Short mmCIF file of C-alpha atoms and ligand atoms in Angstrom, two decimals:
data_model
loop_
_atom_site.label_atom_id
_atom_site.label_comp_id
_atom_site.label_asym_id
_atom_site.label_seq_id
_atom_site.Cartn_x
_atom_site.Cartn_y
_atom_site.Cartn_z
CA MET A 278 31.81 -5.31 22.52
CA ASN A 279 31.67 -1.86 23.30
CA THR A 280 29.63 -1.38 26.32
CA THR A 281 30.50 2.09 27.48
CA SER A 282 28.31 4.28 30.01
CA GLN A 283 27.16 6.09 27.19
CA THR A 284 25.48 2.75 25.69
CA SER A 285 23.86 2.50 28.71
CA PHE A 286 22.39 5.72 28.83
CA GLY A 287 21.23 5.41 25.29
CA ARG A 288 19.27 2.47 25.92
CA SER A 289 17.24 4.00 29.06
CA ALA A 290 16.83 7.31 27.32
CA ALA A 291 15.63 6.12 24.07
CA PRO A 292 11.90 5.01 24.71
CA THR A 293 11.23 8.47 25.77
CA ILE A 294 12.05 9.82 22.10
CA ARG A 295 9.31 11.02 19.99
CA VAL A 296 8.68 12.77 16.58
CA ASP A 297 7.46 16.27 16.46
CA ARG A 298 4.06 16.32 15.05
CA ALA A 299 4.04 20.02 14.15
CA ARG A 300 7.07 19.53 12.05
CA LEU A 301 6.09 16.28 10.42
CA TRP A 302 2.45 18.18 9.51
CA GLN A 303 4.39 21.21 7.95
CA SER A 304 6.55 19.20 5.64
CA LEU A 305 3.33 17.11 4.64
CA MET A 306 1.65 20.54 3.79
CA ARG A 307 4.77 21.85 2.13
CA LEU A 308 5.01 18.94 -0.36
CA ALA A 309 1.51 19.19 -0.89
CA GLU A 310 1.82 22.53 -2.50
CA ILE A 311 3.59 21.07 -5.40
CA GLY A 312 0.86 20.08 -7.60
CA ALA A 313 -1.76 21.45 -5.59
CA THR A 314 -5.45 21.24 -6.66
CA PRO A 315 -8.25 23.63 -5.97
CA LYS A 316 -10.21 21.32 -4.36
CA GLY A 317 -7.26 20.69 -1.77
CA GLY A 318 -5.97 17.66 -3.11
CA VAL A 319 -2.65 17.13 -5.30
CA ARG A 320 -1.74 16.26 -8.68
CA ARG A 321 1.68 15.16 -9.12
CA LEU A 322 1.99 12.16 -11.64
CA ALA A 323 4.90 9.77 -11.76
CA LEU A 324 8.13 11.47 -13.36
CA THR A 325 6.25 14.51 -14.47
CA GLU A 326 8.13 17.96 -13.95
CA LEU A 327 6.31 18.39 -10.54
CA ASP A 328 7.40 15.06 -9.42
CA GLY A 329 10.86 16.12 -10.28
CA LYS A 330 10.37 19.15 -7.91
CA GLY A 331 8.69 17.09 -5.49
CA ARG A 332 11.78 14.94 -5.29
CA ASP A 333 14.12 17.66 -5.43
CA LEU A 334 12.53 19.14 -2.47
CA VAL A 335 12.43 15.96 -0.31
CA VAL A 336 16.09 14.90 -1.55
CA ARG A 337 17.19 18.32 0.03
CA TRP A 338 15.54 17.55 3.40
CA LEU A 339 16.86 14.30 3.58
CA ARG A 340 20.49 15.33 2.80
CA GLU A 341 19.86 18.53 5.44
CA ALA A 342 18.99 15.32 7.76
CA ASN A 343 22.51 14.07 7.41
CA ALA A 344 21.46 11.45 5.10
CA SER A 345 23.46 10.33 1.86
CA VAL A 346 21.47 10.06 -1.31
CA GLU A 347 21.52 7.58 -4.18
CA VAL A 348 19.41 7.02 -7.20
CA ASP A 349 18.93 3.88 -9.00
CA GLY A 350 18.12 3.31 -12.71
CA ALA A 351 14.80 3.21 -12.12
CA GLY A 352 14.71 6.19 -10.49
CA ASN A 353 14.25 4.86 -6.86
CA ILE A 354 15.80 7.36 -4.21
CA PHE A 355 17.51 5.77 -1.21
CA ALA A 356 18.76 8.24 1.44
CA THR A 357 20.93 6.39 4.24
CA ARG A 358 21.93 7.73 7.69
CA ALA A 359 25.06 6.04 8.99
CA GLY A 360 25.32 3.84 11.72
CA ARG A 361 28.04 2.64 14.18
CA ASP A 362 28.32 -0.60 12.19
CA ALA A 363 28.82 0.56 8.43
CA GLY A 364 28.92 -3.11 7.16
CA SER A 365 25.34 -3.56 8.37
CA ALA A 366 22.57 -3.93 6.21
CA VAL A 367 20.01 -0.76 6.27
CA VAL A 368 16.91 -0.75 8.24
CA LEU A 369 14.86 1.06 5.63
CA THR A 370 11.41 2.88 5.53
CA GLY A 371 9.67 4.51 2.73
CA SER A 372 7.10 4.91 0.10
CA HIS A 373 6.04 7.07 -2.88
CA ILE A 374 5.23 10.60 -3.46
CA ASP A 375 3.88 10.43 -6.90
CA THR A 376 -0.10 10.75 -6.93
CA GLN A 377 -3.28 9.84 -8.74
CA PRO A 378 -4.52 12.47 -11.41
CA SER A 379 -6.84 13.73 -8.52
CA GLY A 380 -5.06 12.33 -5.64
CA GLY A 381 -4.58 13.48 -1.85
CA ARG A 382 -1.86 14.89 0.21
CA PHE A 383 -0.97 11.77 2.29
CA ASP A 384 -1.15 8.81 0.29
CA GLY A 385 2.60 7.57 -0.19
CA ASN A 386 3.54 11.30 0.97
CA TYR A 387 3.03 10.22 4.51
CA GLY A 388 5.34 7.29 4.19
CA VAL A 389 8.14 9.12 3.03
CA LEU A 390 7.90 12.06 5.13
CA ALA A 391 7.28 9.97 8.06
CA GLY A 392 10.50 8.31 7.46
CA LEU A 393 12.41 11.80 7.06
CA GLU A 394 10.73 12.86 10.52
CA VAL A 395 12.32 9.55 11.90
CA LEU A 396 15.86 10.73 10.67
CA ARG A 397 15.41 14.35 11.90
CA THR A 398 14.14 12.83 15.42
CA LEU A 399 17.26 10.89 15.58
CA ASN A 400 19.59 13.79 14.73
CA ASP A 401 17.91 15.85 17.54
CA ALA A 402 18.24 13.24 20.22
CA GLY A 403 21.65 12.69 19.10
CA VAL A 404 21.32 9.08 18.43
CA VAL A 405 23.80 6.78 16.80
CA THR A 406 21.96 3.62 15.61
CA ASP A 407 24.07 0.32 15.39
CA LYS A 408 22.73 -0.26 11.88
CA PRO A 409 22.33 2.38 9.50
CA VAL A 410 18.80 3.64 8.85
CA GLY A 411 17.35 4.94 5.52
CA VAL A 412 14.63 6.26 3.61
CA ALA A 413 13.25 5.24 0.25
CA ILE A 414 11.15 6.94 -2.43
CA TRP A 415 9.66 4.35 -4.91
CA THR A 416 8.98 5.68 -8.58
CA ASN A 417 5.58 5.43 -10.18
CA GLU A 418 3.71 3.34 -7.52
CA GLU A 419 0.36 4.54 -8.42
CA GLY A 420 0.46 3.45 -12.05
CA SER A 421 -1.52 6.24 -13.26
CA ARG A 422 0.61 7.55 -16.02
CA PHE A 423 2.91 4.50 -16.46
CA VAL A 424 1.97 0.64 -16.26
CA PRO A 425 3.08 -1.18 -14.31
CA VAL A 426 1.63 -0.05 -10.85
CA MET A 427 4.28 -0.58 -8.17
CA GLY A 428 6.87 -0.08 -10.80
CA GLY A 429 10.05 0.88 -8.97
CA SER A 430 9.57 -1.46 -6.31
CA GLY A 431 8.68 -4.07 -8.37
CA ALA A 432 11.98 -3.68 -10.36
CA PHE A 433 13.82 -3.62 -7.17
CA ALA A 434 12.53 -6.72 -6.12
CA GLY A 435 12.89 -8.43 -9.62
CA VAL A 436 9.23 -8.93 -10.49
CA PHE A 437 10.28 -7.33 -14.06
CA THR A 438 13.25 -6.25 -15.63
CA LEU A 439 14.37 -2.53 -15.62
CA GLU A 440 14.33 -2.89 -19.46
CA HIS A 441 10.63 -3.43 -19.36
CA LEU A 442 9.95 -0.54 -17.06
CA LEU A 443 12.06 1.67 -19.03
CA ALA A 444 10.35 0.97 -22.09
CA GLN A 445 6.85 1.69 -21.01
CA ARG A 446 4.89 4.53 -22.68
CA ASP A 447 2.19 7.02 -21.18
CA VAL A 448 -0.83 8.13 -23.22
CA ASP A 449 1.51 10.57 -25.11
CA GLY A 450 4.05 8.06 -26.22
CA VAL A 451 6.72 9.15 -23.58
CA THR A 452 8.97 6.71 -22.60
CA PHE A 453 9.34 5.79 -18.76
CA GLY A 454 12.96 6.26 -19.37
CA ASP A 455 12.90 9.34 -21.22
CA ALA A 456 10.60 10.98 -18.65
CA LEU A 457 13.20 9.61 -16.06
CA ARG A 458 16.05 11.36 -17.74
CA ARG A 459 13.95 14.51 -18.36
CA ILE A 460 13.55 15.18 -14.63
CA GLY A 461 17.15 14.12 -13.69
CA TYR A 462 16.28 10.93 -11.65
CA ALA A 463 17.98 8.23 -14.11
CA GLY A 464 20.25 7.05 -11.50
CA SER A 465 23.50 4.93 -11.66
CA ALA A 466 22.97 2.85 -8.52
CA GLN A 467 22.30 -0.69 -9.37
CA VAL A 468 18.41 -1.87 -9.19
CA GLY A 469 17.93 -4.44 -6.29
CA GLY A 470 20.57 -6.48 -4.95
CA ARG A 471 20.57 -3.71 -2.04
CA ALA A 472 21.24 -5.35 1.39
CA LEU A 473 18.19 -4.63 3.82
CA ASP A 474 18.13 -5.57 7.33
CA ALA A 475 14.32 -4.80 7.33
CA TYR A 476 11.78 -2.58 5.48
CA PHE A 477 8.72 -0.76 7.41
CA GLU A 478 6.44 1.32 5.67
CA ALA A 479 3.72 3.68 7.18
CA HIS A 480 0.74 4.44 5.24
CA ILE A 481 -2.87 5.72 5.62
CA GLU A 482 -5.30 2.69 5.69
CA GLN A 483 -7.42 3.76 2.55
CA GLY A 484 -10.25 1.88 4.43
CA PRO A 485 -12.81 2.58 7.27
CA ILE A 486 -11.83 -0.16 9.79
CA LEU A 487 -9.51 1.88 12.11
CA GLU A 488 -11.84 5.00 12.20
CA ARG A 489 -15.03 2.93 12.63
CA GLU A 490 -13.27 1.01 15.47
CA GLU A 491 -11.81 4.21 17.04
CA LYS A 492 -8.14 2.68 16.68
CA VAL A 493 -4.99 4.36 15.90
CA ILE A 494 -2.68 2.15 14.69
CA GLY A 495 -3.36 -1.00 12.05
CA VAL A 496 -0.53 -3.46 12.66
CA VAL A 497 -0.36 -4.98 9.55
CA ASN A 498 0.63 -8.52 8.93
CA GLY A 499 0.06 -8.91 5.32
CA ALA A 500 -2.12 -8.34 2.11
CA LEU A 501 -4.72 -9.96 0.49
CA GLY A 502 -4.43 -12.83 -2.17
CA LEU A 503 -6.35 -12.26 -4.92
CA ARG A 504 -8.21 -14.33 -7.88
CA TRP A 505 -9.91 -13.21 -10.80
CA TYR A 506 -12.63 -14.69 -12.71
CA ASP A 507 -14.52 -14.56 -15.73
CA CYS A 508 -18.19 -16.22 -15.70
CA VAL A 509 -20.41 -16.96 -18.83
CA TRP A 510 -23.86 -17.94 -18.23
CA THR A 511 -25.46 -19.64 -20.95
CA GLY A 512 -29.31 -20.52 -21.42
CA GLN A 513 -31.73 -19.73 -24.34
CA ASP A 514 -33.30 -16.34 -25.56
CA ALA A 515 -36.76 -16.78 -25.57
CA HIS A 516 -39.98 -14.38 -26.02
CA ALA A 517 -40.90 -13.07 -22.58
CA GLY A 518 -44.84 -13.90 -23.37
CA PRO A 519 -45.47 -17.19 -24.87
CA THR A 520 -42.68 -19.07 -23.02
CA PRO A 521 -43.78 -20.71 -19.89
CA MET A 522 -42.11 -19.99 -16.57
CA GLU A 523 -41.04 -23.92 -16.34
CA ALA A 524 -39.94 -23.92 -19.77
CA ARG A 525 -37.18 -21.08 -19.61
CA ARG A 526 -33.48 -21.48 -19.46
CA ASP A 527 -32.98 -17.92 -18.15
CA ALA A 528 -29.13 -16.91 -17.82
CA LEU A 529 -29.58 -13.88 -15.79
CA ARG A 530 -31.36 -16.00 -13.10
CA GLY A 531 -28.22 -18.00 -12.79
CA ALA A 532 -26.26 -14.81 -12.47
CA ALA A 533 -28.14 -13.44 -10.25
CA ARG A 534 -28.01 -16.53 -7.84
CA MET A 535 -24.22 -16.32 -8.50
CA VAL A 536 -24.11 -12.60 -7.03
CA GLU A 537 -25.68 -13.87 -3.81
CA ALA A 538 -23.53 -16.88 -3.87
CA VAL A 539 -20.41 -14.79 -4.07
CA ASN A 540 -21.30 -12.66 -1.10
CA ALA A 541 -22.61 -15.53 1.07
CA LEU A 542 -19.21 -17.48 0.58
CA ALA A 543 -17.04 -14.21 1.34
CA LEU A 544 -19.12 -13.90 4.74
CA ARG A 545 -18.48 -17.60 5.24
CA HIS A 546 -15.05 -16.49 5.32
CA ALA A 547 -15.26 -13.52 7.45
CA PRO A 548 -13.55 -11.02 8.49
CA ASP A 549 -11.04 -11.00 5.84
CA GLY A 550 -12.38 -12.82 2.76
CA ARG A 551 -13.99 -10.66 0.12
CA ALA A 552 -15.67 -11.50 -2.92
CA THR A 553 -17.30 -9.05 -5.45
CA VAL A 554 -19.23 -9.26 -8.91
CA GLY A 555 -18.29 -5.95 -10.36
CA PHE A 556 -19.20 -6.25 -14.17
CA MET A 557 -22.37 -7.86 -15.96
CA GLN A 558 -23.41 -7.87 -19.41
CA VAL A 559 -26.68 -9.30 -20.33
CA GLY A 560 -27.65 -10.41 -23.93
CA PRO A 561 -29.54 -9.75 -25.46
CA ASN A 562 -30.77 -7.06 -22.97
CA SER A 563 -34.11 -6.57 -24.37
CA ARG A 564 -37.16 -6.12 -22.16
CA ASN A 565 -39.15 -8.58 -23.59
CA VAL A 566 -36.69 -11.80 -24.34
CA VAL A 567 -35.77 -14.11 -21.72
CA PRO A 568 -31.91 -13.59 -21.71
CA GLY A 569 -29.78 -16.54 -22.98
CA LEU A 570 -26.48 -14.98 -22.20
CA VAL A 571 -24.79 -13.48 -19.25
CA ARG A 572 -21.25 -12.20 -18.61
CA MET A 573 -19.91 -11.52 -15.44
CA THR A 574 -16.66 -11.13 -13.42
CA VAL A 575 -15.86 -12.08 -9.91
CA ASP A 576 -12.84 -10.88 -7.65
CA MET A 577 -12.01 -12.77 -4.54
CA ARG A 578 -9.62 -12.05 -1.79
CA ASN A 579 -8.20 -13.37 1.32
CA PRO A 580 -5.08 -13.06 3.32
CA ASP A 581 -4.61 -16.75 3.57
CA ASP A 582 -3.93 -18.78 0.30
CA GLY A 583 -5.59 -21.89 1.67
CA ASP A 584 -8.66 -19.95 2.71
CA LEU A 585 -8.53 -18.64 -0.81
CA ALA A 586 -8.44 -21.98 -2.32
CA ALA A 587 -11.17 -22.96 -0.24
CA MET A 588 -13.41 -20.12 -1.71
CA ASP A 589 -12.08 -21.15 -5.26
CA HIS A 590 -13.76 -24.74 -4.36
CA GLU A 591 -16.83 -23.23 -3.10
CA LEU A 592 -17.50 -20.67 -5.98
CA ARG A 593 -17.01 -23.79 -8.41
CA GLY A 594 -19.54 -25.85 -6.20
CA ALA A 595 -21.97 -23.04 -6.39
CA ALA A 596 -21.73 -22.60 -10.13
CA GLU A 597 -22.39 -26.11 -10.70
CA ALA A 598 -25.04 -26.28 -8.33
CA ILE A 599 -27.05 -23.41 -10.07
CA ALA A 600 -26.16 -24.51 -13.80
CA ARG A 601 -27.89 -27.85 -12.87
CA GLU A 602 -30.81 -26.82 -11.38
CA LEU A 603 -31.53 -24.03 -13.63
CA HIS A 604 -30.56 -26.03 -16.65
CA LEU A 605 -28.01 -23.80 -18.03
CA ASP A 606 -24.19 -24.08 -18.79
CA CYS A 607 -21.58 -22.47 -16.90
CA ASP A 608 -18.00 -21.53 -18.07
CA LEU A 609 -15.99 -20.16 -15.32
CA LYS A 610 -12.59 -19.39 -15.66
CA GLN A 611 -9.87 -18.04 -13.53
CA VAL A 612 -7.97 -15.43 -15.31
CA ASP A 613 -5.36 -13.81 -12.79
CA HIS A 614 -4.14 -14.96 -9.49
CA PHE A 615 -1.86 -13.05 -6.82
CA PRO A 616 -0.74 -15.20 -3.76
CA ALA A 617 -1.16 -13.53 -0.52
CA SER A 618 1.59 -12.06 1.24
CA ARG A 619 2.53 -12.65 4.88
CA PHE A 620 4.73 -9.86 6.21
CA ASP A 621 7.69 -10.93 8.19
CA PRO A 622 6.86 -12.10 12.00
CA SER A 623 9.78 -10.43 13.33
CA CYS A 624 8.92 -7.05 11.63
CA ILE A 625 5.20 -7.40 12.52
CA SER A 626 6.37 -8.32 16.10
CA ALA A 627 8.42 -5.10 16.15
CA VAL A 628 5.43 -2.83 15.09
CA ARG A 629 3.39 -4.52 17.66
CA ALA A 630 5.50 -3.81 20.40
CA ALA A 631 6.51 -0.32 19.52
CA THR A 632 2.46 0.68 19.07
CA GLN A 633 1.76 -1.19 22.67
CA ALA A 634 4.84 0.36 24.43
CA LEU A 635 3.40 3.80 23.15
CA GLY A 636 -0.04 2.85 24.32
CA TYR A 637 -1.79 3.37 21.13
CA PRO A 638 -5.21 1.45 20.57
CA HIS A 639 -4.60 -0.89 17.91
CA ARG A 640 -5.49 -3.84 15.91
CA GLU A 641 -4.06 -6.42 13.76
CA MET A 642 -5.09 -6.09 10.03
CA VAL A 643 -4.22 -6.88 6.13
CA SER A 644 -3.96 -4.47 3.22
CA GLY A 645 -6.56 -4.89 0.98
CA ALA A 646 -5.10 -2.51 -1.58
CA GLY A 647 -1.09 -2.70 -3.31
CA HIS A 648 1.80 -1.04 -1.51
CA ASP A 649 5.43 -1.07 -2.41
CA ALA A 650 5.96 -2.88 0.68
CA ILE A 651 4.14 -5.99 -0.94
CA TYR A 652 7.04 -6.13 -3.50
CA VAL A 653 9.82 -5.45 -1.25
CA ALA A 654 8.50 -8.12 0.99
CA ARG A 655 9.93 -10.78 -1.81
CA VAL A 656 13.33 -9.73 -1.15
CA ALA A 657 13.66 -8.39 2.85
CA PRO A 658 11.87 -8.79 6.03
CA THR A 659 8.91 -6.41 5.71
CA SER A 660 5.89 -5.09 7.34
CA MET A 661 3.66 -2.07 7.38
CA ILE A 662 1.89 0.69 9.71
CA PHE A 663 -1.56 1.96 8.92
CA VAL A 664 -3.21 5.05 10.42
CA PRO A 665 -6.84 6.13 9.95
CA CYS A 666 -7.89 8.21 7.06
CA LYS A 667 -11.02 10.35 7.38
CA ASP A 668 -13.95 8.42 6.38
CA GLY A 669 -11.63 5.71 4.72
CA ILE A 670 -11.41 7.78 1.51
CA SER A 671 -8.36 7.82 -0.44
CA HIS A 672 -7.31 8.39 -4.15
CA ASN A 673 -9.38 11.53 -3.88
CA GLU A 674 -8.56 15.17 -3.46
CA ILE A 675 -10.52 15.43 0.04
CA GLU A 676 -8.21 12.68 1.16
CA ASP A 677 -7.64 13.73 4.85
CA ALA A 678 -5.84 12.36 8.15
CA SER A 679 -5.26 13.92 11.67
CA PRO A 680 -1.83 15.46 12.61
CA GLU A 681 -2.29 13.60 15.83
CA HIS A 682 -2.89 10.15 14.21
CA LEU A 683 -0.03 10.63 11.48
CA GLU A 684 2.17 11.59 14.64
CA ALA A 685 1.22 8.28 16.35
CA GLY A 686 2.18 6.32 13.21
CA ALA A 687 5.48 8.20 12.81
CA ASN A 688 6.41 7.50 16.55
CA VAL A 689 5.54 3.42 16.01
CA LEU A 690 8.04 3.70 12.66
CA LEU A 691 10.80 5.11 14.79
CA HIS A 692 10.50 2.70 17.40
CA ALA A 693 10.05 -0.23 15.16
CA MET A 694 13.43 0.81 13.22
CA LEU A 695 15.06 1.54 16.72
CA ALA A 696 14.23 -1.94 17.93
CA ARG A 697 15.74 -3.33 14.65
CA ALA A 698 18.54 -0.92 14.01
CA GLY A 699 19.76 -0.96 17.64
CA ILE A 700 20.86 2.13 19.70
CA GLY A 701 24.34 2.61 19.90
CA SER A 702 24.25 5.89 21.92
CA VAL A 703 22.59 8.73 22.63
CA SER A 704 24.50 12.39 23.23
CA ALA A 705 22.21 14.98 22.64
CA ALA A 706 24.56 18.22 23.17
CA ASP A 707 23.59 19.48 26.34
CA GLY A 708 22.90 16.06 27.93
CA GLN A 709 19.07 16.46 27.45
CA PRO A 710 17.17 15.33 24.59
CA SER A 711 16.47 18.36 22.42
CA PHE A 712 12.56 17.57 21.91
CA ASN A 713 9.36 17.43 24.10
CA PRO A 714 8.27 13.91 25.17
CA GLU A 715 4.95 15.37 25.95
CA ARG A 716 4.21 16.55 22.50
ZN1 ZN B 170 0.43 4.75 -1.62
#
């Protein structure tokens, strides 16, 4: 093993390395000009000409940061900064740069440009890592123009095939494959099968918790599992005047009780249990008819599959009890299910340790939304870093985040990646790092 004095200098100097807040912010604002909307948001749908321009810009920046760039058959972009050990698996970060039709400047873009900022910072400080480090741009995360959502990372993780992805059509009938070729990003690298040491993704929270609790960093330990149900209550239509109260079989009463039961059961599984009735149809929906039929949905989420199964059990119990008491029939059917994902303990620890070393107020949390990291987690040790966004608002042109918080998340990303990649040596040109650690 090579234990030169350079190495020991490296290990003591590295903890003082910090990203450049202004440079990160300027890169975000520059990328947000491509597809900028009058209200201050961004409209850059996947595989449009604007997406191509955004990719061109970020790829140029990544190459200027001494990264080699490969593109796979799904249009996923992988930029790699060499380490001392060329044979090692890559410590990867990244996210997406496609947006919603009326999207914001930070969703996805932040994760990619925080990764770019990590590479630039390592260059400034003259750090050579042991393992290579890299930045990925995943194709079509948003799922607005093409379904499936998280398409590029899903194909990478083998959730669906490349052929399936390339055959998808937008509303105008253009295929994913044609759109990809048209912007010049139908790459030749194999989709998936890439050796990853770890994957870290920085992202705005897209919820209100960090801001409300005045925390700067969310140490994300997993994502919620989900179960979707269709529920049909059947009673009997009857005249609202002549039908005595005790003789009624009112399906809407059953549904109303169910709404309360659904909320109560989520509260019993606080703080991470979530349950929602978001859709209801009342039949015959007439002011002077006792409703004989109600269709409703239930959406339940929990970070723990066992807990989610317990919620399922409680939901079925509540439906049965309500139906019995009100003399109704209840048909409750589960129609979809995604298991909860737990991120990798060693990656979560790396994020937590970096956050603590940097002194940022933080909390452990789970992601309520979908992210590329959730698919990548199926094939590589993975975790995420959340930073606050203003009022918890995202998928909206007014989406906003503060330069200080974005800087903090990028610093955590930098040090989590360094902990994983190992610092081989530090050799800033003048013997002093060319960054201001106070900034
Ligand atoms: Zn996103």
